[in-house]
Coordinates of C-alpha atoms and ligand atoms in Angstrom, one line a residue:
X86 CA 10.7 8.3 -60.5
X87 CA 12.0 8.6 -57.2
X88 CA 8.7 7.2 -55.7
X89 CA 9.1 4.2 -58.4
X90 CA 12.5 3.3 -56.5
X91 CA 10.5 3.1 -53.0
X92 CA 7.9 0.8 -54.3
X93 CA 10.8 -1.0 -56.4
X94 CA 12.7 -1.5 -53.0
X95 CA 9.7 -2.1 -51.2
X96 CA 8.4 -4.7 -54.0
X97 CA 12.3 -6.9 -54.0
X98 CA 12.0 -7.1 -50.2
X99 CA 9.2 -8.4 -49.9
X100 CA 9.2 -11.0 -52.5
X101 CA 12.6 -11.9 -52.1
X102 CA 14.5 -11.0 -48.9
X103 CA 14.1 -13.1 -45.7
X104 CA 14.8 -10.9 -42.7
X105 CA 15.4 -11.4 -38.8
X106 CA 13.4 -12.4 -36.2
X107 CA 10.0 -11.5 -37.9
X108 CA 7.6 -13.4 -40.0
X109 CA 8.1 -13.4 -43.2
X110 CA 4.4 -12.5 -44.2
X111 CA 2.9 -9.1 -44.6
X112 CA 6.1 -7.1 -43.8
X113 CA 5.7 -3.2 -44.7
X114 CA 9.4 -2.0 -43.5
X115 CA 10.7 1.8 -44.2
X116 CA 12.7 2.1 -47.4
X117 CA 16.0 3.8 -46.0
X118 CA 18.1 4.7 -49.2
X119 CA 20.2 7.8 -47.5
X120 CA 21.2 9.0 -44.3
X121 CA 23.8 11.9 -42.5
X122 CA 24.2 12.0 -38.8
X123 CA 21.1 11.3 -37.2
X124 CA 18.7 11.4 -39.9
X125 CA 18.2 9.0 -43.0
X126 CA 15.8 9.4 -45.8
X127 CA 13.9 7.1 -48.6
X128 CA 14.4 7.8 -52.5
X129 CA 11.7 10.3 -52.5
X130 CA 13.6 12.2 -49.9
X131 CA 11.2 11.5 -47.0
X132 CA 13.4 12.2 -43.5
X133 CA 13.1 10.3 -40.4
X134 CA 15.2 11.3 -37.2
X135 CA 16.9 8.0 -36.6
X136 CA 16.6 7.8 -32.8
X137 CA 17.1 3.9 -33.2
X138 CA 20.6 4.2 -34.3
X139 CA 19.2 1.8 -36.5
X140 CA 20.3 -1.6 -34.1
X141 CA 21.6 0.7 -31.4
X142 CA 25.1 0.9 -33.4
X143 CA 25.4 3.8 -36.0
X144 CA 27.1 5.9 -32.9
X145 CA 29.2 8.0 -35.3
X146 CA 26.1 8.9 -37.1
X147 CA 25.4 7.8 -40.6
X148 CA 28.0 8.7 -43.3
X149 CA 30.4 9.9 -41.5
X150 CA 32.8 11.2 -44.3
X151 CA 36.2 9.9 -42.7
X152 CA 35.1 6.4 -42.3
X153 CA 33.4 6.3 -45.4
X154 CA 36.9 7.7 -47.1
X155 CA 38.7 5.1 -45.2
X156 CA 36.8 2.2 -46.5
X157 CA 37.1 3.7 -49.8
X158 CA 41.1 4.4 -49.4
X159 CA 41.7 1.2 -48.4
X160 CA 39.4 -1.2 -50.7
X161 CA 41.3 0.8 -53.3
X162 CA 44.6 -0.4 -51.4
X163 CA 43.8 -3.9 -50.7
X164 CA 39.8 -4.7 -50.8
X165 CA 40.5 -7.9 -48.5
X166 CA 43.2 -10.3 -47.2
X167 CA 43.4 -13.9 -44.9
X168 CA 43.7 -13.5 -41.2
X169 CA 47.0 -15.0 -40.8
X170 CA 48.7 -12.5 -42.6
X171 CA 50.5 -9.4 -40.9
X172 CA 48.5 -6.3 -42.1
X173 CA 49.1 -2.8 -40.6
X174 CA 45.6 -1.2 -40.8
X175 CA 44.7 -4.5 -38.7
X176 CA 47.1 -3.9 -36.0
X177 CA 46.5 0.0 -36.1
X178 CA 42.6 -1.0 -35.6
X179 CA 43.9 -3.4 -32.6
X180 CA 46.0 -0.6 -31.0
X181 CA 43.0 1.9 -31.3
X182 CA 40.8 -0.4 -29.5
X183 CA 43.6 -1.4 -26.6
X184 CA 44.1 2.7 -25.9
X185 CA 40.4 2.4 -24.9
X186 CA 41.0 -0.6 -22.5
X187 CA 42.1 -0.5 -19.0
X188 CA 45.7 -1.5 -18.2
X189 CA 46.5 -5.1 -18.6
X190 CA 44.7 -6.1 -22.0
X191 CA 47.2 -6.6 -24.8
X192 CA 45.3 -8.2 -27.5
X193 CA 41.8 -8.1 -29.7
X194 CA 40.8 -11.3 -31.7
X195 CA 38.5 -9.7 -34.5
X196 CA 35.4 -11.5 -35.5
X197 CA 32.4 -10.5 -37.6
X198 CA 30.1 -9.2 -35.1
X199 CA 28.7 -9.2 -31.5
X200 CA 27.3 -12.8 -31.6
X201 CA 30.6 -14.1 -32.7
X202 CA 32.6 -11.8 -30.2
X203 CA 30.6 -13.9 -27.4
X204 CA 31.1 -17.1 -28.8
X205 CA 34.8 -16.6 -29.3
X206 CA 35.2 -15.3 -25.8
X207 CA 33.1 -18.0 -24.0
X208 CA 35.7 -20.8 -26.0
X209 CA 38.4 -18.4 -24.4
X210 CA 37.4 -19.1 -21.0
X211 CA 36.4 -22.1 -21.1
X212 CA 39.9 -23.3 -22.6
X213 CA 41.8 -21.0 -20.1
X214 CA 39.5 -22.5 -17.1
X215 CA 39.7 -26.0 -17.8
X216 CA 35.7 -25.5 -17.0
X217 CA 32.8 -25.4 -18.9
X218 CA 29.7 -24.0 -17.6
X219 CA 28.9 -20.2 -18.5
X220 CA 26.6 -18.1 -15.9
X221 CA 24.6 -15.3 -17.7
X222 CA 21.4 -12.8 -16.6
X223 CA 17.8 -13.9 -17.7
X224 CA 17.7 -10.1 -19.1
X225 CA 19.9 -10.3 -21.5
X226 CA 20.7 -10.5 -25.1
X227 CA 24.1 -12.0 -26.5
X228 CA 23.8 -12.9 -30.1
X229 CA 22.3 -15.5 -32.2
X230 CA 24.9 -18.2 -32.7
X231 CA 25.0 -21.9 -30.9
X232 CA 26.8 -20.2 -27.5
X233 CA 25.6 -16.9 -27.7
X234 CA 21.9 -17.6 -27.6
X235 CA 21.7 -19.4 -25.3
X236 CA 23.3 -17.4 -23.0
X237 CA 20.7 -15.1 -24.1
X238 CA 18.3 -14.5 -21.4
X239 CA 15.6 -13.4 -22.8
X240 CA 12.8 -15.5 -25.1
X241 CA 15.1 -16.1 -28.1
X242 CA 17.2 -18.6 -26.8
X243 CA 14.4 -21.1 -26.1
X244 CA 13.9 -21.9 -30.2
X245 CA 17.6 -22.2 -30.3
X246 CA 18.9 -24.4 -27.5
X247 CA 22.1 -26.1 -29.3
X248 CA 24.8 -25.4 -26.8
X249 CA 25.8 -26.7 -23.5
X250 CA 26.1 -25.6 -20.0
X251 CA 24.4 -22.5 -20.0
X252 CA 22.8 -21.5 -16.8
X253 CA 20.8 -18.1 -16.0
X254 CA 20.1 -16.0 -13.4
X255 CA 18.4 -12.9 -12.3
X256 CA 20.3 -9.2 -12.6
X257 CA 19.4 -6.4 -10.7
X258 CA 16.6 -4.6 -11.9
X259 CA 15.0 -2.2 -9.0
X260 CA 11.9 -1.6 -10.9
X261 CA 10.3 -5.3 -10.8
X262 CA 12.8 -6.6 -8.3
X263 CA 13.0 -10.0 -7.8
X264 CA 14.2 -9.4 -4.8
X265 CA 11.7 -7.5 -2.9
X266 CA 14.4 -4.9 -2.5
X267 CA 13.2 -1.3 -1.9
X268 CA 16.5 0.6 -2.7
X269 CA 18.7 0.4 -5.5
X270 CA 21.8 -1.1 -2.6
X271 CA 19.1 -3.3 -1.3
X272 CA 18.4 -4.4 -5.5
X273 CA 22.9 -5.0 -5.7
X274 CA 23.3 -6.6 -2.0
X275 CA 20.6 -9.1 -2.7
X276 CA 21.4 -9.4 -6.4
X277 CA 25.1 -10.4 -5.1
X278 CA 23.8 -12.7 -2.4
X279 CA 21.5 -14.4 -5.1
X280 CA 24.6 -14.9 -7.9
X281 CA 26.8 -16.2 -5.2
X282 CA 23.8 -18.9 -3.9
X283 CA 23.7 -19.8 -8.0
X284 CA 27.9 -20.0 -7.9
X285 CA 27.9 -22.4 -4.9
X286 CA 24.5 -24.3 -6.4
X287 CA 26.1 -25.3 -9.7
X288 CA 29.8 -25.7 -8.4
X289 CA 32.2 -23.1 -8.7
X290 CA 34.9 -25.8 -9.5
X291 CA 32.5 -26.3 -13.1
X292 CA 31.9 -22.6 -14.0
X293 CA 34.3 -21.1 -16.8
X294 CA 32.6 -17.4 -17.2
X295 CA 30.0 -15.3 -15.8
X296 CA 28.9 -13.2 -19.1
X297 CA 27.3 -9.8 -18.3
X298 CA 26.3 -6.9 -20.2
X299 CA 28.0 -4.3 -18.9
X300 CA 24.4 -2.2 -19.1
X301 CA 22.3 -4.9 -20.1
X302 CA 20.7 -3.3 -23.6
X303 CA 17.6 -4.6 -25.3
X304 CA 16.4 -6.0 -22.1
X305 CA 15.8 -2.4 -20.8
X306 CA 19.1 -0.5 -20.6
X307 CA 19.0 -1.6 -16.6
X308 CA 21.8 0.7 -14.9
X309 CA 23.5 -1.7 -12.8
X310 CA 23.2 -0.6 -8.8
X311 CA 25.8 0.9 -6.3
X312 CA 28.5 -1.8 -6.5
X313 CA 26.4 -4.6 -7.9
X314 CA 29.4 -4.9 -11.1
X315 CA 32.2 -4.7 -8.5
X316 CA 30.6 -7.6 -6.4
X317 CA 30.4 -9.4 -9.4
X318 CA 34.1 -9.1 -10.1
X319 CA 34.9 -10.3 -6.7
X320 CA 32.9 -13.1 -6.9
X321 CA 34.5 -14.0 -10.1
X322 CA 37.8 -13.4 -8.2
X323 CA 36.4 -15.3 -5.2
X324 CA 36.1 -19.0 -7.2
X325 CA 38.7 -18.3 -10.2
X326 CA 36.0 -17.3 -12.7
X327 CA 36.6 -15.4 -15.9
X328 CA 34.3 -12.2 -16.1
X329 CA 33.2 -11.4 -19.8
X330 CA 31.4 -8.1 -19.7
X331 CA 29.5 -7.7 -23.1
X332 CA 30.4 -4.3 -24.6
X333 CA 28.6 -4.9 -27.8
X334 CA 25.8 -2.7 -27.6
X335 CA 26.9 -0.4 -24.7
X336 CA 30.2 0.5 -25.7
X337 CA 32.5 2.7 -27.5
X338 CA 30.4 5.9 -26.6
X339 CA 26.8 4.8 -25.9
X340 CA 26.8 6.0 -22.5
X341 CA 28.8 8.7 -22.6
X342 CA 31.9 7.1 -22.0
X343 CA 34.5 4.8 -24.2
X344 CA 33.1 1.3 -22.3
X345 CA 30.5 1.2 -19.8
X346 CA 32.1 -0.6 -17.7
X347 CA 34.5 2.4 -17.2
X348 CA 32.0 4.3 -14.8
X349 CA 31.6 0.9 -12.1
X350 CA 34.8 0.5 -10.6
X351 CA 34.9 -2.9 -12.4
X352 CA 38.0 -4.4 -14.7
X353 CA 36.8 -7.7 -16.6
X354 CA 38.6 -10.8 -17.8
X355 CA 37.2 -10.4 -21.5
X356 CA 35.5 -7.6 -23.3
X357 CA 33.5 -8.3 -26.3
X358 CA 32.3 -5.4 -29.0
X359 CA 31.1 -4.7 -32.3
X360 CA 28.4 -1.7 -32.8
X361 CA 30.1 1.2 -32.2
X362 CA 33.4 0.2 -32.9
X363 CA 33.1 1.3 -36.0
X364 CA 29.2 2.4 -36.2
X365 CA 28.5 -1.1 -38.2
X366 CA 30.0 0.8 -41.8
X367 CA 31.6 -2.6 -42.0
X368 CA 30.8 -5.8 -40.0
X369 CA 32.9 -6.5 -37.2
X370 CA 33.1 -7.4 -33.8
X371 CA 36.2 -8.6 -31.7
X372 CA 37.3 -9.5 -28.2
X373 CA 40.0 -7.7 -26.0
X374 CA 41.8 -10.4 -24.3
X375 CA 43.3 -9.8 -20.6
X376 CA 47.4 -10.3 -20.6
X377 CA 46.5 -13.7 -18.5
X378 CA 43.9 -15.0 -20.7
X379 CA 46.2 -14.4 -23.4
X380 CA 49.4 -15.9 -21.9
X381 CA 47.2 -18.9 -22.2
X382 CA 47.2 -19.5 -26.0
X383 CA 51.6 -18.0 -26.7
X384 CA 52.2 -22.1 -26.9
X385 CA 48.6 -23.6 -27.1
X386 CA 46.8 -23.6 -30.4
X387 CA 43.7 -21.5 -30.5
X388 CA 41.0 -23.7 -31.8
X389 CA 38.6 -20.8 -33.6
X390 CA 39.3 -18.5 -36.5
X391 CA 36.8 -16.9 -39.0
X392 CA 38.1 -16.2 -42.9
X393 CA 37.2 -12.5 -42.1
X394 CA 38.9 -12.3 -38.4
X395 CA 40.8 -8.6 -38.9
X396 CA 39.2 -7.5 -42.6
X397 CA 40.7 -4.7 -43.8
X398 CA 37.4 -2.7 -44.6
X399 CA 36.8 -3.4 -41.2
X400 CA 40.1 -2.3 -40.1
X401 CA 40.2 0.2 -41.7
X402 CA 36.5 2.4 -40.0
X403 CA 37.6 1.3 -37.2
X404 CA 40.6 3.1 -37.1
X405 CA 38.8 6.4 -38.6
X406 CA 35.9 5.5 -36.1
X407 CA 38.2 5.8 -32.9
X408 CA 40.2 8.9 -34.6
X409 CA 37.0 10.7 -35.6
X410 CA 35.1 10.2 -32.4
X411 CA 38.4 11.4 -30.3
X412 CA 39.3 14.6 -32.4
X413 CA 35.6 15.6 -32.8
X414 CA 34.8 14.4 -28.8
X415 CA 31.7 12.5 -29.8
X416 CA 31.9 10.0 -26.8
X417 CA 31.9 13.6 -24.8
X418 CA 29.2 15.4 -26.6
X419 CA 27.2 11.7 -26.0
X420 CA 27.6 12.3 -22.0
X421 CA 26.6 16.1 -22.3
X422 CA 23.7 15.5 -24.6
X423 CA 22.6 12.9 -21.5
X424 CA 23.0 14.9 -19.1
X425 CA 21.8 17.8 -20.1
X426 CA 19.1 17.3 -22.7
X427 CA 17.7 13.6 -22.3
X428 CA 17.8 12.6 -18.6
X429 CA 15.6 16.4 -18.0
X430 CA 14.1 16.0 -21.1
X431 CA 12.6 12.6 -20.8
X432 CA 11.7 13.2 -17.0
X433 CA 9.5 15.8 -17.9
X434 CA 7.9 13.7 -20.8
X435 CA 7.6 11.1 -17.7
X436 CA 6.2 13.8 -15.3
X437 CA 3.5 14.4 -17.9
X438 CA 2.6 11.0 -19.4
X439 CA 1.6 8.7 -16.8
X440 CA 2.0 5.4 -18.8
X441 CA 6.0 6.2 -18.6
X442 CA 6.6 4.0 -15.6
X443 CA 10.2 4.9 -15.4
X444 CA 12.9 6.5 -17.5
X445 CA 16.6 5.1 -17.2
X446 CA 19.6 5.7 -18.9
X447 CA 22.9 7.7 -19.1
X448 CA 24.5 9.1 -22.6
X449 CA 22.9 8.3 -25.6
X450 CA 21.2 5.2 -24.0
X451 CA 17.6 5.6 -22.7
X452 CA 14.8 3.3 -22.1
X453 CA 10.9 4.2 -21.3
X454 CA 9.5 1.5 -19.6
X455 CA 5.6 1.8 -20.3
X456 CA 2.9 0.6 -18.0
X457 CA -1.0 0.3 -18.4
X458 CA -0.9 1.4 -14.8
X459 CA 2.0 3.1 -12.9
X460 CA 0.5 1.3 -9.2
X461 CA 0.8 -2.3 -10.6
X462 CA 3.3 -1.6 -13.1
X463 CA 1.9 -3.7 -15.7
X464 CA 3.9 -3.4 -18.9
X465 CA 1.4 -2.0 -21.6
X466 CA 0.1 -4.1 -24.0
X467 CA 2.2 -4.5 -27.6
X468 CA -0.6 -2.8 -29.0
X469 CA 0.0 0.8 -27.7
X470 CA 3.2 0.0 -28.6
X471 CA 2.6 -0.6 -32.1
X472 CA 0.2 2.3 -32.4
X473 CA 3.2 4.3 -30.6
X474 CA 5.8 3.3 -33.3
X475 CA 2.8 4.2 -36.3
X476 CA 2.5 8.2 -33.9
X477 CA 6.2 8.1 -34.2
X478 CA 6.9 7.3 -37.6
X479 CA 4.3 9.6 -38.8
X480 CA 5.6 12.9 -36.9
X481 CA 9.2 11.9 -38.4
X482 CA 11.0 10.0 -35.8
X483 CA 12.6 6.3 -36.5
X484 CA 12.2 4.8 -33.1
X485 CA 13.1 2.0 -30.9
X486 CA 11.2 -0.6 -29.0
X487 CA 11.6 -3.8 -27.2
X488 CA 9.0 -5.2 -25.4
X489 CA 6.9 -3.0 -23.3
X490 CA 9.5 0.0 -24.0
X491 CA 10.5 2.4 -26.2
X492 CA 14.4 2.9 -26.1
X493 CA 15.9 7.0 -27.0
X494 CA 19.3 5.5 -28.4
X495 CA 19.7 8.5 -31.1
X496 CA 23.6 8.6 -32.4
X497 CA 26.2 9.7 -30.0
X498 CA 26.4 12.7 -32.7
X499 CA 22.7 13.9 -32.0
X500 CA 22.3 17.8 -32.1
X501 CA 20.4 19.7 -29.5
X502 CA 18.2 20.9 -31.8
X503 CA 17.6 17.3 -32.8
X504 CA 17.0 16.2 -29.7
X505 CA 14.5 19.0 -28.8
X506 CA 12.7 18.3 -31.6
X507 CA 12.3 14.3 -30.7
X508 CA 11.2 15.4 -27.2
X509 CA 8.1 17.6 -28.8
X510 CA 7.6 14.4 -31.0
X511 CA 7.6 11.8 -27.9
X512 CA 5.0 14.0 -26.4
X513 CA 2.9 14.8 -29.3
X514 CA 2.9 10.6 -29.9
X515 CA 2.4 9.9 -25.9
X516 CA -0.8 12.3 -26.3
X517 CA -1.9 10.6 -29.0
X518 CA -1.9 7.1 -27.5
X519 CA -4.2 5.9 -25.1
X520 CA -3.5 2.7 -22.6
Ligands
LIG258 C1 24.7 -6.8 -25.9 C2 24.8 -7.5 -27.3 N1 25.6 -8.5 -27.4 C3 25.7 -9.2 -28.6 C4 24.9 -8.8 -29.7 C5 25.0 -9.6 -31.0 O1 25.6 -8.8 -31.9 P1 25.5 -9.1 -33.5 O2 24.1 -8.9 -33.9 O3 26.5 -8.2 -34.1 O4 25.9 -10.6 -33.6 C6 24.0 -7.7 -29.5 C7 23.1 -7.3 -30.6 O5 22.2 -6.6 -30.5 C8 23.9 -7.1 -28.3 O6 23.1 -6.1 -28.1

C-alpha cells in the first residue's frame, strides 16, 4: 500500500509536474513524503539523512514542532491578509529579524523568496543612487528573476539575459586564483586591486550596488580571505556605492553564526534573506534596509510590492524560527558541530581520498571540491559525480552537489551521531568511486 503511494507520487511527477532547471525527460527524483530533523523518508518509510538541507534552507531541521504549530495557530487566526495592512505577527517577524542585524537597520521589506529579496534590493539602490549599474562576482548565484539572474554569475544567467546593467567580476577564490596569488592575503589584496580597476573601468559615477554573497554558496562555499569583505565595504564607501551582501543561503545560522557577514568586520548597505529565516516552512524572503537607505523612500513612493509582501504564514515561522533557534541555541550547536565534527571530520575524509582537492567551510556549510588530479586540479568529470550521488543515495545519505563538488550542508540541528554516521558514509561512497 505504502509502496503503491511511492510509484503513485513517482507516476504524477513525472507525467504532470514541470520542475527546475532539469529536463523534463526521464526524471527518476526520491519520493520524500516525511521528514524530522535531519532525516526525511518516502511512504514506505525508507530514510535518507538529509545532508542537502534539501536547497541548503531547512536549517531548523524538518518539522520542527513550534513552527509547524505556528503556522497552524495562525492560519486558524487569519490564513492571509494584503500587505498594506498593519498586522502584528508581521511586525513581530520584522522585529525578530532587526535583533539579528547590526545597529543602524530599521526596517525589512518582505518578499516571497531569495530571487525577489535581490531584485527588490537592487531597485532600492538604484532608486537611492540615482545610478544604475550593479557589479556582482562571476561565482555566484542570486535568483532566477529578470535582475537577479543576471547578476548571477554563474552559467544560468546566459539563457536569461532580460535585465540591464549588470556587470561581473572575479571573487577571491585561492584555490583556482585568477590572480596568481599564492596566499589567501595575496588572493584579497589582488581581489581588491582587481574590483577597484572594474569600479574606475565602468565609472563609479554609474554604479548603484556591488551585490555579494556574503560566502558565495552554490558556487563553492568560497570563505572570503583576510579582509577581502572589509575592502569591499570601503571601496563601496570610497565612490558612494550601496553594498548588498546576499544572506539568502548563508544566513540565519548556516555558518554558525546569525549572518555571515557577522564574522568579517563588514556592515552592508542592504541584506537580503530567505532560507533559513524560517527553514522554507513557508515562502519568504525579505530585505533589511539600512536607516539611510530607508530615509530615502519616508516621502518617495516605493515603486515595488508583491500581494504576499509580509504573509502571515510566513510571519508567523518566522517568528517561531528565530525564537526556537535562540532558546534551543541551534545557530550555536551549528558552529560547534563545525568545529568540532566537520572541519576534522572532513579533513581526514580529504587526507584519505585523494580526489578531495580541498575542503572549505565553517558551521553547517561545507564544500568538497573534487579533482581528477590533485597537481592540476582538474575538476572531476560529472560522471563520478553522478556515480557519487547513486554511492550516496544507496548507503542512506541525501546529498548535495554543484558542479565538480559535493557540498555537507546537513541542518544546523544535525546530531553528532548523525554526523558520524555521514562521515563513515562519505568514505564508504569516496572508496567506492574511482576518477
Ligand atoms: C545566495 C542565494 N541568493 C538567492 C537565491 C534565490 O533564492 P530563491 O530560490 O528563494 O528565489 C539563492 C537560492 O539558492 C541563493 O543561494
Amino acid at each position: 500500500m505504502t509502496e503503491d503511494l511511492d510509484a503513485l507520487a513517482k507516476k504524477l511527477d513525472r507525467e504532470h509536474v514541470f520542475h527546475s532547471w532539469l529536463a523534463q525527460g526521464g526524471l527518476d527524483l526520491p519520493v520524500i513524503a516525511g521528514g524530522e530533523g535531519s532525516v526525511v523518508w518516502d511512504h514506505a518509510g525508507n530514510r535518507l539523512l538529509d545532508f542537502s538541507s534539501q536547497l541548503v534552507n531547512v536549517n531548523i531541521g524538518h518539522q520542527h514542532p513550534a513552527v509547524v504549530k505556528a503556522i497552524q495557530d495562525q492560519a486558524a487566526q487569519l490564513a492571509t491578509i494584503g500587505p498594506a495592512t498593519a498586522n502584528l505577527v508581521r511586525g513581530q517577524a520584522a522585529q525578530r529579524i532587526l535583533s539579528k542585524a547590526p545597529d543602524g537597520f530599521r526596517k525589512v521589506f518582505f518578499t516571497n523568496g531569495g530571487a525577489d529579496a535581490n531584485e527588490n534590493a537592487i531597485r532600492m539602490a538604484r532608486l537611492h543612487t540615482g545610478r544604475d549599474t550593479v557589479l556582482s562576482t562571476y561565482r555566484s548565484y542570486h535568483g532566477n528573476t529578470g535582475a537577479a539572474i543576471v547578476a548571477t554569475g554563474d552559467w544560468r544567467r546566459m539563457p536569461n539575459q532580460y535585465a540591464r546593467g549588470h556587470v561581473h567580476f572575479f571573487g577571491p577564490y585561492l584555490y583556482r586564483s585568477e590572480f596568481w596569488a599564492t596566499t589567501p592575503e595575496e588572493e584579497s589584496a589582488r581581489a581588491l586591486h582587481h574590483l577597484e580597476r572594474v569600479i574606475q573601468s565602468e565609472g563609479p559615477a554609474t554604479i548603484a550596488a556591488l551585490l555579494l554573497e556574503s560566502i558565495p554558496g552554490t558556487a563553492g562555499i568560497m570563505i572570503p580571505p583576510p579582509g577581502y569583505l572589509a575592502g569591499v565595504r570601503a571601496l563601496a564607501d570610497k565612490y558612494g556605492i550601496i553594498l548588498i551582501l546576499d544572506e539568502v543561503m548563508a544566513g540565519f545560522g548556516r555558518t554558525g553564526r546569525w549572518f555571515a557577514f557577522d564574522g568579517y568586520d563588514v556592515v552592508p548597505d542592504l541584506i537580503t534573506f530567505a532560507k533559513g529565516v524560517n527553514s522554507g516552512y513557508v515562502p519568504v524572503g525579505g530585505v533589511i534596509i539600512s536607516d539611510a537607505v530607508s530615509a530615502t523612500f519616508d516621502e518617495r513612493v516605493f515603486p515595488g510590492g508583491l500581494t504576499y509582501s509580509g504573509h502571515p504564514l510566513a510571519a508567523a515561522s518566522i517568528v517561531a524560527s528565530i525564537d526556537a533557534m535562540e532558546d534551543e541555541g541551534i545557530v550555536e550547536h551549528a558552529r560547534r558541530i563545525g568545529e568540532e565534527l566537520l572541519a576534522p571530520g572532513l579533513a581526514a575524509l580529504a587526507e584519505k581520498h585523494a580526489m578531495i582537492g580541498e575542503v572549505r567551510g565553517e558551521g553547517v556549510f561545507w564544500a568538497l571540491e573534487l579533482v581528477s588530479d590533485p597537481a592540476t586540479r582538474e575538476p572531476v568529470a560529472a560522471a563520478v559525480i553522478g556515480q557519487l550521488k547513486k554511492e550516496l543515495t544507496a548507503r542512506g545519505l541525501l546529498p548535495f552537489s554543484a558542479d565538480n563538488r559535493i557540498h555537507v550542508v546537513p541542518p544546523c540541528v544535525v546530531t553528532d551521531d548523525e554526523v558520524h554516521q555521514a562521515l563513515a558514509i562519505y568514505d564508504d561512497a569516496f572508496a567506492a568511486v574511482h576518477v
